[in-house]
Tab-separated table of C-alpha atoms in Angstrom:
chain	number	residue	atom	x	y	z
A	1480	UNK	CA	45.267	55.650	7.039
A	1481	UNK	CA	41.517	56.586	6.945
A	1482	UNK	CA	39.787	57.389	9.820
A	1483	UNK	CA	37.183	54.623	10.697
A	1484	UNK	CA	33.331	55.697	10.495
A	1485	UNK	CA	31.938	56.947	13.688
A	1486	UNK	CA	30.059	59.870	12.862
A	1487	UNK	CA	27.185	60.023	10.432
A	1488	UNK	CA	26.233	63.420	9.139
A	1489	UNK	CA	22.785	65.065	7.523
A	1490	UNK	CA	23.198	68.606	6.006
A	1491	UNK	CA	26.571	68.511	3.627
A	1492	UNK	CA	27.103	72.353	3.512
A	1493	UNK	CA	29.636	74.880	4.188
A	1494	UNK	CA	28.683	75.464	7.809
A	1495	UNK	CA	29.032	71.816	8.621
A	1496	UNK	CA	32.725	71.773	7.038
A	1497	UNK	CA	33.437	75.232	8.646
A	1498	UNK	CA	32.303	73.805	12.071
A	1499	UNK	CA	31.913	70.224	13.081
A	1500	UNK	CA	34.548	68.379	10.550
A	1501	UNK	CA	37.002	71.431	11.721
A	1502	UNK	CA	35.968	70.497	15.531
A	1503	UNK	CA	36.295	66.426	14.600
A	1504	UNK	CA	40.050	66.918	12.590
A	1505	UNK	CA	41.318	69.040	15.449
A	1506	UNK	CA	40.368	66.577	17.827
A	1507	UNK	CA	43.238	64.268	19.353
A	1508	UNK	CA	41.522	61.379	18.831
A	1509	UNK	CA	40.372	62.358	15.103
A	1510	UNK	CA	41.828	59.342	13.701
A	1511	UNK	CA	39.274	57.208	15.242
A	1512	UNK	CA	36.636	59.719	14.344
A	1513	UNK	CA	35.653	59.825	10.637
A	1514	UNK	CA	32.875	61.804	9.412
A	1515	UNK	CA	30.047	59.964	6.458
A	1516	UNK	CA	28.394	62.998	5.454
A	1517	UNK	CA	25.211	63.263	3.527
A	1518	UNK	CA	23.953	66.178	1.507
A	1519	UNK	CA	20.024	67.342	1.968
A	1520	UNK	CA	19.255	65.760	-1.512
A	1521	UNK	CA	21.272	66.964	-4.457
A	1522	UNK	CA	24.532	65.129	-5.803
A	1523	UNK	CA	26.595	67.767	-6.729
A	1524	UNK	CA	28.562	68.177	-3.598
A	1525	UNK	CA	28.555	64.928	-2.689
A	1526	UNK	CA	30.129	63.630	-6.174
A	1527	UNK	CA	32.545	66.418	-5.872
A	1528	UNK	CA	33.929	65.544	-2.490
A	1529	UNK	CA	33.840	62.203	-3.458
A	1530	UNK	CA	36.383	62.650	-6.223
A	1531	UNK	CA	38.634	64.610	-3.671
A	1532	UNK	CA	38.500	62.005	-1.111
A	1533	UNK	CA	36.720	63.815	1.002
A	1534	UNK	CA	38.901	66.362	1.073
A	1535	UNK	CA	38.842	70.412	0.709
A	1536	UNK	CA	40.460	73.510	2.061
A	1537	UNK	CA	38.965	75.365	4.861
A	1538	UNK	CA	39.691	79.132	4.312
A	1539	UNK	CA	39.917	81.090	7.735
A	1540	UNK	CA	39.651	84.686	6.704
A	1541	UNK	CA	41.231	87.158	9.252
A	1542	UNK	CA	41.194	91.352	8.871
A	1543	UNK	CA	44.493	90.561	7.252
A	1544	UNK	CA	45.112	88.013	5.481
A	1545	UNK	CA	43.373	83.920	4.776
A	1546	UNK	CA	44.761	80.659	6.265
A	1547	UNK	CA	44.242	77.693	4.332
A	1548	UNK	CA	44.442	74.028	6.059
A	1549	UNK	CA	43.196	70.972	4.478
A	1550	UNK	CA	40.361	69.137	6.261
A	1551	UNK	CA	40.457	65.116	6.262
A	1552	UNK	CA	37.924	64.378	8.884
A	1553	UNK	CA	34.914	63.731	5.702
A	1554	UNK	CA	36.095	60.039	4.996
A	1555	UNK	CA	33.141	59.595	2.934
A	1556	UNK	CA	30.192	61.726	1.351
A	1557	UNK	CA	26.697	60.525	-0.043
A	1558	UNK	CA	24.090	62.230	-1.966
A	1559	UNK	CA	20.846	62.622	0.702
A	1560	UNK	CA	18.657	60.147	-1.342
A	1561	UNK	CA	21.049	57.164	-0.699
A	1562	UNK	CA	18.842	55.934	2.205
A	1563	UNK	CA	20.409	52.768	1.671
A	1564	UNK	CA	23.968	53.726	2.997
A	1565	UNK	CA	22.499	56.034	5.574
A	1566	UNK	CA	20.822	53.079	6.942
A	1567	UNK	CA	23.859	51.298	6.381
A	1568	UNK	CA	26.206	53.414	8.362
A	1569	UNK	CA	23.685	53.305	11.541
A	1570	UNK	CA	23.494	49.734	11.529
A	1571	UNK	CA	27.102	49.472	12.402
A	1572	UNK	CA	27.135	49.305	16.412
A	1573	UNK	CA	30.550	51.569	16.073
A	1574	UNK	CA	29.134	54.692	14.524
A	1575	UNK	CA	28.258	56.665	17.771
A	1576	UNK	CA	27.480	60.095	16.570
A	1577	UNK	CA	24.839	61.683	14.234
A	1578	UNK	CA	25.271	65.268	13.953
A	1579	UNK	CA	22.803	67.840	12.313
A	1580	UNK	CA	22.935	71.067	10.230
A	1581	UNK	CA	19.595	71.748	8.719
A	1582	UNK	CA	17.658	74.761	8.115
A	1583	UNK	CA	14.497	75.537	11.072
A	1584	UNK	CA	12.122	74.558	7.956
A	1585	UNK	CA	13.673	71.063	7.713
A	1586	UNK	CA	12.032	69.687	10.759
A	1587	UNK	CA	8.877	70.270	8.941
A	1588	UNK	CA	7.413	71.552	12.449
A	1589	UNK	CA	3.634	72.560	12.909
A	1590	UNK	CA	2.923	75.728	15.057
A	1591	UNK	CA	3.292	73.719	18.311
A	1592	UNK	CA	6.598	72.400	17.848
A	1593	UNK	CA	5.385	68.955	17.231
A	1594	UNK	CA	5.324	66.994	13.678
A	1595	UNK	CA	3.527	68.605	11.055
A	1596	UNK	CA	1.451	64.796	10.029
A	1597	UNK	CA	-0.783	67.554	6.758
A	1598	UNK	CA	2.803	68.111	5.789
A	1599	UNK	CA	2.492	65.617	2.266
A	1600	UNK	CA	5.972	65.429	2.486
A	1601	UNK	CA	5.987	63.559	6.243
A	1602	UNK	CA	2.712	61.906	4.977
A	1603	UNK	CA	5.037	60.529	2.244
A	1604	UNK	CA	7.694	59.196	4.189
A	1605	UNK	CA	5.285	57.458	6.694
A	1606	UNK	CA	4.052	55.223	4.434
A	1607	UNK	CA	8.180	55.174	3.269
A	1608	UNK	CA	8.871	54.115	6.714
A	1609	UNK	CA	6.699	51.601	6.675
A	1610	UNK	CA	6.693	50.041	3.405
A	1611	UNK	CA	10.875	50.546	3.599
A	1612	UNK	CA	10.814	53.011	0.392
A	1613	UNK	CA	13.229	56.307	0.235
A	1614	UNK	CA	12.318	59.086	3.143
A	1615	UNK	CA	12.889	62.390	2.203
A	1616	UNK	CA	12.529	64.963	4.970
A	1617	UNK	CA	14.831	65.083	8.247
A	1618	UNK	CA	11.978	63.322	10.285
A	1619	UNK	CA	11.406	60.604	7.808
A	1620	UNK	CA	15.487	59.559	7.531
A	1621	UNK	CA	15.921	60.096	10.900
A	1622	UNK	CA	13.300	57.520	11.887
A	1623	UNK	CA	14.134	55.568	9.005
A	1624	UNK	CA	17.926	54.904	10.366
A	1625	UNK	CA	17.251	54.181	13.920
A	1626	UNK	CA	14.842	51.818	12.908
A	1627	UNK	CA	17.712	50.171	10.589
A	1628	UNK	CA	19.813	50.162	14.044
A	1629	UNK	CA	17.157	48.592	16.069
A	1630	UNK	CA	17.054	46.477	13.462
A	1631	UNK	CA	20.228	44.809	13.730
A	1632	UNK	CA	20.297	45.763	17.088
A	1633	UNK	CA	23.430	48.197	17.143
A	1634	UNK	CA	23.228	49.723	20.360
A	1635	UNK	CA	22.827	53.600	21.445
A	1636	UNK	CA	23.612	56.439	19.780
A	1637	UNK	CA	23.738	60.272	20.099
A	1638	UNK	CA	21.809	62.176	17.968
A	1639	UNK	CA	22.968	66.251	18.012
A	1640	UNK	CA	21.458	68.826	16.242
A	1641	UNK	CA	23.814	71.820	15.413
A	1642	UNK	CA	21.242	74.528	13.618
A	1643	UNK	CA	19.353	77.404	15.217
A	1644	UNK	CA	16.488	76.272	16.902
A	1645	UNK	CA	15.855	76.820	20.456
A	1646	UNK	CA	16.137	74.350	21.954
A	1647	UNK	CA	17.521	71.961	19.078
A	1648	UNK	CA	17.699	68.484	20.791
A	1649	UNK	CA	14.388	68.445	22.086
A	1650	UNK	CA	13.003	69.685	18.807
A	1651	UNK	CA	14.433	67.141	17.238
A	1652	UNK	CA	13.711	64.002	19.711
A	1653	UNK	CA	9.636	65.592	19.257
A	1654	UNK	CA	9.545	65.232	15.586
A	1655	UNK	CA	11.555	61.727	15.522
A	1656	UNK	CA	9.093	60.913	18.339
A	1657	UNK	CA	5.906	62.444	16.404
A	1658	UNK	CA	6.762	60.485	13.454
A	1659	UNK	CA	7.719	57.078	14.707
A	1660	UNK	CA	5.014	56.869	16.484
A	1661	UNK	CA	2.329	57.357	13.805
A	1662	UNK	CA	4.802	55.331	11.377
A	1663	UNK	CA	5.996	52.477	13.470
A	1664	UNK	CA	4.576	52.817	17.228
A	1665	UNK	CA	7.298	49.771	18.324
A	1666	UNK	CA	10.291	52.137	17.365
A	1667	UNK	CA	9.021	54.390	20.383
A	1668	UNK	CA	10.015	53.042	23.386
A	1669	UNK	CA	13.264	51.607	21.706
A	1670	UNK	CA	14.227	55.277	20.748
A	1671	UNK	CA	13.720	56.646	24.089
A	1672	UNK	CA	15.757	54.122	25.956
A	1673	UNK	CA	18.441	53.719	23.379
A	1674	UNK	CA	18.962	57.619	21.700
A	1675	UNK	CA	20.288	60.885	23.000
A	1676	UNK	CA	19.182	63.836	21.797
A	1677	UNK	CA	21.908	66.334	22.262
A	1678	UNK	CA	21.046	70.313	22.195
A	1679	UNK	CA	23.785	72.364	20.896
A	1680	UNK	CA	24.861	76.339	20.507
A	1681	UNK	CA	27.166	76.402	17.336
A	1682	UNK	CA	28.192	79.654	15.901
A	1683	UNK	CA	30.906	80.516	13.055
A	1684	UNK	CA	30.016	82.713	10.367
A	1685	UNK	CA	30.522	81.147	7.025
A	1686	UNK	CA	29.867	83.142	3.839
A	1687	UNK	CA	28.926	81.398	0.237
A	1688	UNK	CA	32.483	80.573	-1.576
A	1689	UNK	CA	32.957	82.133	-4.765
A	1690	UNK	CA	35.002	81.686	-7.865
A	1691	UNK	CA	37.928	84.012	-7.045
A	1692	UNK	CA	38.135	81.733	-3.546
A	1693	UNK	CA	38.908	78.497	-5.756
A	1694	UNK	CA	41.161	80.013	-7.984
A	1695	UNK	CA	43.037	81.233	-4.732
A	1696	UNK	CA	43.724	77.871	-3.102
A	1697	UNK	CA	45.090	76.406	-6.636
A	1698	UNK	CA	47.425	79.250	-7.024
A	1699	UNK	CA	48.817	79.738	-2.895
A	1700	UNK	CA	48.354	75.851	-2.480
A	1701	UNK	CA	48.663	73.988	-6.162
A	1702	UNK	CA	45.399	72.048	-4.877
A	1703	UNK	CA	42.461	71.979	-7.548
A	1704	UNK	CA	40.071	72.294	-4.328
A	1705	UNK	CA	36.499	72.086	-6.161
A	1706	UNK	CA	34.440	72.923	-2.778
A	1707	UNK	CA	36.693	74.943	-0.815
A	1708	UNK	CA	35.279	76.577	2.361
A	1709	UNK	CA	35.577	80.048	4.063
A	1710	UNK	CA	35.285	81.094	7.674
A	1711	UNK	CA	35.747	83.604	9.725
A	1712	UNK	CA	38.621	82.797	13.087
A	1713	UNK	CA	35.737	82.522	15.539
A	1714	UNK	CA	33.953	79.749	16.581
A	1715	UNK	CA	32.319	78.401	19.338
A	1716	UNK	CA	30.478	74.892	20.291
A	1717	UNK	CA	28.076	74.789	23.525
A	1718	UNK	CA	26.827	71.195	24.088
A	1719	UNK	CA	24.451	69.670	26.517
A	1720	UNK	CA	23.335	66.063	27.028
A	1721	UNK	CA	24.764	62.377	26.922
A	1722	UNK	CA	26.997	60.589	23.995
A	1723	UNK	CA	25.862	57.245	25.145
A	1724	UNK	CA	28.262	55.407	22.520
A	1725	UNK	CA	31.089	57.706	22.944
A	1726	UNK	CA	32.097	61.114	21.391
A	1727	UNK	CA	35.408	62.865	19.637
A	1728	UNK	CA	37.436	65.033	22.086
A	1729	UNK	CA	36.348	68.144	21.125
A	1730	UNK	CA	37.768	71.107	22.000
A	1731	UNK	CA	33.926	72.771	22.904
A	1732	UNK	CA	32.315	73.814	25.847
A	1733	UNK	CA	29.795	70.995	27.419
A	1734	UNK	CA	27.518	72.421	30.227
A	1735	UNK	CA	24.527	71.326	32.028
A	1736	UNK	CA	22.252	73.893	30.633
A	1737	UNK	CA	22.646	75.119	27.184
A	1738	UNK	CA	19.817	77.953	26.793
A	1739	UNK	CA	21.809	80.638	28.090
A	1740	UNK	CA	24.256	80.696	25.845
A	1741	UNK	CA	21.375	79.659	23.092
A	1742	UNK	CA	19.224	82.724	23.603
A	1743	UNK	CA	22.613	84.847	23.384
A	1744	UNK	CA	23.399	83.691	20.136
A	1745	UNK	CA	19.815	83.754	18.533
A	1746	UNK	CA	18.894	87.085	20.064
A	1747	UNK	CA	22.103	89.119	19.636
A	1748	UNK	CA	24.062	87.211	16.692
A	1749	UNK	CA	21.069	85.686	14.712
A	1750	UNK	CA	18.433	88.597	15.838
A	1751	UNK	CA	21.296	90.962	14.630
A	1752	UNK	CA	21.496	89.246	11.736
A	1753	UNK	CA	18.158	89.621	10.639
A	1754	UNK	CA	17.405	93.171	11.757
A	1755	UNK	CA	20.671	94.029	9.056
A	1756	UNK	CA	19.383	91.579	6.842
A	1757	UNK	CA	15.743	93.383	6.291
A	1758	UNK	CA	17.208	97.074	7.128
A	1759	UNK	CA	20.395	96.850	5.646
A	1760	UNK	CA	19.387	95.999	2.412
A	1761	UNK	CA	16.368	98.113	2.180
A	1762	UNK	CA	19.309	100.813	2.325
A	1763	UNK	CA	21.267	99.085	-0.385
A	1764	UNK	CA	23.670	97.609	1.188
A	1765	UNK	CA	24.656	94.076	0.222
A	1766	UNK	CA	27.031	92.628	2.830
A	1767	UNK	CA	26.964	92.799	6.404
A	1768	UNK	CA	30.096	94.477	7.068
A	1769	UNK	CA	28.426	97.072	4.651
A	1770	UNK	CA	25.737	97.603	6.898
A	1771	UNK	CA	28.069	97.656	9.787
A	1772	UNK	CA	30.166	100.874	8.295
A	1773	UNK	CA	26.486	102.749	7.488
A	1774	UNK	CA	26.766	104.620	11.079
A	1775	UNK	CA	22.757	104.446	10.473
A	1776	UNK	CA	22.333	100.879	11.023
A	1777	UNK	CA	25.273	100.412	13.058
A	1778	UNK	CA	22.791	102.938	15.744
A	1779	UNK	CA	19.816	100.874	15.506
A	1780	UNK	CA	21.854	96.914	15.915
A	1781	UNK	CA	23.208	98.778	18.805
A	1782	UNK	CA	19.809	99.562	20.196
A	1783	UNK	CA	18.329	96.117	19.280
A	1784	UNK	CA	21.244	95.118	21.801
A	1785	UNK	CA	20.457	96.838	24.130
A	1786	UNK	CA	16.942	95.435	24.514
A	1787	UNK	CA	17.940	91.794	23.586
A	1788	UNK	CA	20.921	91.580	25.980
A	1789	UNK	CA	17.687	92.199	28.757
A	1790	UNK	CA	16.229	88.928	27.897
A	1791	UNK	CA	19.599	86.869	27.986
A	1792	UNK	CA	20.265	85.165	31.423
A	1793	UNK	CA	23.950	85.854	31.415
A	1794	UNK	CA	25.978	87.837	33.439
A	1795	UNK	CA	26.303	91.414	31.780
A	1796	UNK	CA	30.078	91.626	31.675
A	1797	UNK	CA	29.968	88.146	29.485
A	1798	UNK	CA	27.276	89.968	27.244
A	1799	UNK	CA	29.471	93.119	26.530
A	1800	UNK	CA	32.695	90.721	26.315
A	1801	UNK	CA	29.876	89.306	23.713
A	1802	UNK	CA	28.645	92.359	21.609
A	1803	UNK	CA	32.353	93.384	21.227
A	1804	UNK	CA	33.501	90.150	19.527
A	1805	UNK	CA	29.964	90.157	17.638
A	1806	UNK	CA	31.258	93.899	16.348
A	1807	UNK	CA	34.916	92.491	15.187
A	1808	UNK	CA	33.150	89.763	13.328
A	1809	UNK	CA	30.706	91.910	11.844
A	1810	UNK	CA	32.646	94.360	10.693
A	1811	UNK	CA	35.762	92.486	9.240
A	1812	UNK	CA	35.218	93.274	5.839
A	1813	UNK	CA	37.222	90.306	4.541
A	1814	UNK	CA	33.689	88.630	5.201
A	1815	UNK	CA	31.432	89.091	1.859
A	1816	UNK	CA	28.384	87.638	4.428
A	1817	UNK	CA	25.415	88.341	1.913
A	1818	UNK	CA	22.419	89.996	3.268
A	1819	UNK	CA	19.961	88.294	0.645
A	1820	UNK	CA	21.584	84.923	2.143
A	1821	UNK	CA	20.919	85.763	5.771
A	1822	UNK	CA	17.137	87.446	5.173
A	1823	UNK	CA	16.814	83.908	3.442
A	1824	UNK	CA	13.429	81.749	5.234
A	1825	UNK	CA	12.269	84.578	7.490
A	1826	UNK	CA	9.241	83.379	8.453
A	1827	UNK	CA	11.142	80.623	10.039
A	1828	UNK	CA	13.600	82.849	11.193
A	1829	UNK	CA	11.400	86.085	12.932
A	1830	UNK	CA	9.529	83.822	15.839
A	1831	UNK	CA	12.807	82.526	17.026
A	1832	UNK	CA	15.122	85.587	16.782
A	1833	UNK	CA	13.132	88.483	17.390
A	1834	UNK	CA	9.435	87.719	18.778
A	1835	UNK	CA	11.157	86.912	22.264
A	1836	UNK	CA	12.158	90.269	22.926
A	1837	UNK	CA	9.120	91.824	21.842
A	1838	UNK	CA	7.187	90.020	24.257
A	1839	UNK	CA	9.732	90.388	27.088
A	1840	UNK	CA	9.562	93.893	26.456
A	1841	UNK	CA	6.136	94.159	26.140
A	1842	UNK	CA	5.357	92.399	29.777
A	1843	UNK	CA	8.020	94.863	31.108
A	1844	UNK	CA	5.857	97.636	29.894
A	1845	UNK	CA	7.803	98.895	27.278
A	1846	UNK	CA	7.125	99.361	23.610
A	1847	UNK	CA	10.102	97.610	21.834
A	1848	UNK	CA	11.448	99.800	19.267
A	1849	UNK	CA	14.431	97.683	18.476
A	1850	UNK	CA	11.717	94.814	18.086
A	1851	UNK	CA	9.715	97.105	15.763
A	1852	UNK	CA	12.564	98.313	13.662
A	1853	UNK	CA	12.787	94.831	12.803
A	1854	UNK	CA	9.605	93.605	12.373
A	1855	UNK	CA	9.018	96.939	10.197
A	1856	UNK	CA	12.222	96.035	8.269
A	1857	UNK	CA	10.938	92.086	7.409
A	1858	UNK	CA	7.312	94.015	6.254
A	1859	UNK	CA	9.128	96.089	3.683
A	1860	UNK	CA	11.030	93.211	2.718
A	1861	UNK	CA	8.141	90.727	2.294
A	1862	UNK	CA	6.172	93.995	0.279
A	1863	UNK	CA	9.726	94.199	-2.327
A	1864	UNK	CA	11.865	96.400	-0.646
A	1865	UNK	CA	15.932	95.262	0.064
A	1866	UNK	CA	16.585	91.276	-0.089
A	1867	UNK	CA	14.747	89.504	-2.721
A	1868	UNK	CA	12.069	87.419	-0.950
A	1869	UNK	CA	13.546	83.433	-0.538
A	1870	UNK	CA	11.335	81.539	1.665
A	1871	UNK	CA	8.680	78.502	1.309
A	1872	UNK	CA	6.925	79.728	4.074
A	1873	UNK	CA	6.547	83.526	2.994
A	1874	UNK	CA	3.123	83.142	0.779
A	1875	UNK	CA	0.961	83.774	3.527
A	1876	UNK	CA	2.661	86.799	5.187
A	1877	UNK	CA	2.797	88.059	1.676
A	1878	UNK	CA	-0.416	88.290	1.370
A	1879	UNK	CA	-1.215	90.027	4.771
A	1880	UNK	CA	1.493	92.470	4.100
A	1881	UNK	CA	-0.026	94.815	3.130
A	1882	UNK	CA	-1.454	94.935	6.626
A	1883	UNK	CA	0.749	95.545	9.911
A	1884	UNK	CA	-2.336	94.174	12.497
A	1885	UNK	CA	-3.224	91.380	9.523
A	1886	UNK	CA	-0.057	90.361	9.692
A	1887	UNK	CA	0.587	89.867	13.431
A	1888	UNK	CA	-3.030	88.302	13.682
A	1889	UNK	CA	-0.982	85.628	12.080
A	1890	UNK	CA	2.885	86.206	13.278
A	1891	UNK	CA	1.861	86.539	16.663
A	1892	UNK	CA	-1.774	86.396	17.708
A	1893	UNK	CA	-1.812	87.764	20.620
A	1894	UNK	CA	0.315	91.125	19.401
A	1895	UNK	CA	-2.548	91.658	16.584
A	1896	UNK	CA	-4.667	94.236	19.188
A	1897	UNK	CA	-1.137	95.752	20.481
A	1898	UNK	CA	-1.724	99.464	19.323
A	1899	UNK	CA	1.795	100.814	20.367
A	1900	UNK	CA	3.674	98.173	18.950
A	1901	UNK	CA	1.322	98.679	15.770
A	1902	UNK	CA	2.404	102.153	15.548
A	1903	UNK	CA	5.737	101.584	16.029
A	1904	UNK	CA	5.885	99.048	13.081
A	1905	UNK	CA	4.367	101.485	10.707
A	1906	UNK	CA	5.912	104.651	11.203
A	1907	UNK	CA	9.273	102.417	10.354
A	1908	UNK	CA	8.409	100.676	7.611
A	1909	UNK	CA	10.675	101.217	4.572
A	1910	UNK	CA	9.208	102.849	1.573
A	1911	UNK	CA	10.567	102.034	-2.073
A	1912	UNK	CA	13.367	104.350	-3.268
């Protein structure tokens, strides 16, 4: 028997079906709990799923060896421009849950955090919001829905964000706020009485699937799986904040404050991420776990560490229990995680992963070399070196390059007149092989 509707999803990707589906079918109340999931825009995955019933394997891949379980929480999946049946689906008063997986650029932030209203993409789906035409960003949809809901008055809801923004729930609730209130100033006050915004830490490393993954499930499982899914065996879910109209029983960890945990996972995971990302490729290497056996880059994560795990409020036994675990995952090299995929929309990426520790380390009176390694690694990068360049926002830091104080003046402002740190930058930027 199908699961009834209860969760509505934006962001139909492999970290979504790694992660929250696997959360919602392991649940033991998952067969009230089905998952209507909607890709960003494109069809493809949608139609696919479709045609499996929502079904598709989810490949855990140890050291060793891959386990392969079926997932059956998706009981229905929609291309992102159906705005018709996501306004559908939160119109019902029993869908409860909206959950998130988007990439930092899809909140279509300005500088401030708040809505960016030049964007002519939010511009668009203002006048969709009010006219009742297709929305197209995260903002727009978002509004778009709970308006539906208020509408024909469904009740509250929980809205939770699952991507890596500090801070993700209140992100969120300030662009949905920014938007409805230039679009539809009514919706306001509704949304703030009747909508949670949750803010979640979710972490589980999920690599691109490739060909010789499909092929596998057919022949160890006889299933023609069209959108398998592979994982590594960790995960972990820190969520804070109210499900007003109910929740799955998930087995995650809810606490009062999630930032702690947060800032570990951005500045040791994601910040680690990066810093391979930029310097691991720019010494041709083209998987993390590659990086990881280069003893070279292995000494300089273990330094960026050592000044992130400063600038974590967690006790320091729970951050070495931490950087272990980060090590087994990084190194398993059963993982193909592609470096060009991680260094992927770095301009988002930098001001949230690493620019926190260089300023924490600057107050503390200390240069930041970790900081600078990666900095100087995202320069040679964004000047051709390593990862091909694959980021909307990139054009401008392109341009200043060229430039190490040019291109702070515009990273980071107030780092532009920062002499040390501008020495430390260029005497570690890669040059071209």
């Amino acid at each position: 028997m199908t699961a009834p509707v209860r969760i509505v999803h934006l962001g139909l990707g492999g970290f979504f079906r790694a992660h929250q589906v696997w959360y919602t079918g392991a649940a033991p109340d998952a067969a009230g709990w089905g998952i209507a999931a909607f890709t960003g825009r494109s069809p493809e995955l949608a139609d696919r799923l479709a045609a499996q019933d929502g079904r598709y394997t989810l490949i855990v891949r140890g050291p060793g060896h891959d386990e392969m379980a079926v997932q059956t929480a998706v009981v229905a999946a929609h291309p992102g421009t159906d705005l018709a049946a996501w306004c559908g689906y939160l119109s019902r008063p029993e869908v409860a849950v909206v959950t998130l997986t988007v990439t930092e650029a899809g909140y279509r932030r300005d500088r401030t955090g708040g809505l960016d209203l030049d964007d002519p993409a939010v511009r668009a789906d203002l006048d969709a919001v009010r006219t009742g035409a297709s929305a197209v960003t995260v903002p727009g949809r978002l509004v778009a829905g709970l308006a539906a809901r208020r509408a024909a008055g469904a009740g509250p809801l929980a809205v939770v964000s699952c991507d890596n923004l500090p801070g993700n729930g209140e992100a969120t609730a300030r662009v949905v706020l920014d938007l409805a209130a230039a679009a539809d100033p009514a919706l306001v006050p509704w949304i703030r009485d009747t909508v949670s915004f949750v803010t979640t830490m979710a972490d589980r490393i999920t690599p691109r699937t490739t060909p010789g993954d499909v092929q596998a499930v057919r022949e160890r499982t006889g299933f023609a799986d069209a959108v398998p899914v592979v994982t590594e065996p960790f995960s972990e879910w820190v969520l804070g904040g109210d499900f007003p109209g109910g929740r799955p029983a998930w087995d995650a960890r809810f606490v009062a404050d999630v930032k702690p945990h947060e800032t570990r996972k951005l500045l040791l995971l994601n910040g680690g991420h990066s810093l391979l990302a930029y310097a691991g490729s720019a010494r041709g290497h083209g998987t993390i776990a590659e990086a990881m056996a280069d003893p070279v880059c292995r000494d300089w994560l273990a330094q960026w560490w050592d000044e992130a795990s400063r600038h974590v409020p967690l006790p320091a036994g729970e951050l070495a229990d931490y950087r272990a675990a980060l090590t087994a995952r990084f190194t398993n090299p059963r993982i193909r995680h592609l470096l060009a995929q991680i260094a992927a929309d770095g301009s988002q990426k930098i001001p949230i992963r690493v620019l926190p520790v260089i300023r924490g380390e600057r107050a503390a009176g200390r240069t930041s070399a970790g900081g600078a390694r990666v900095l100087a690694a995202w320069i040679g990068h964004l000047r051709g070196i390593g990862a091909p360049v694959d980021d909307a926002g990139a054009a401008p830091y392109r341009e200043r390059a060229g430039s190490v104080p040019d291109l702070l003046a515009l990273l980071a402002p107030e780092l532009a007149g920062d002499r040390d740190l501008i020495k430390a930058i260029e005497s570690q930027v890669p040059a071209r092989g």
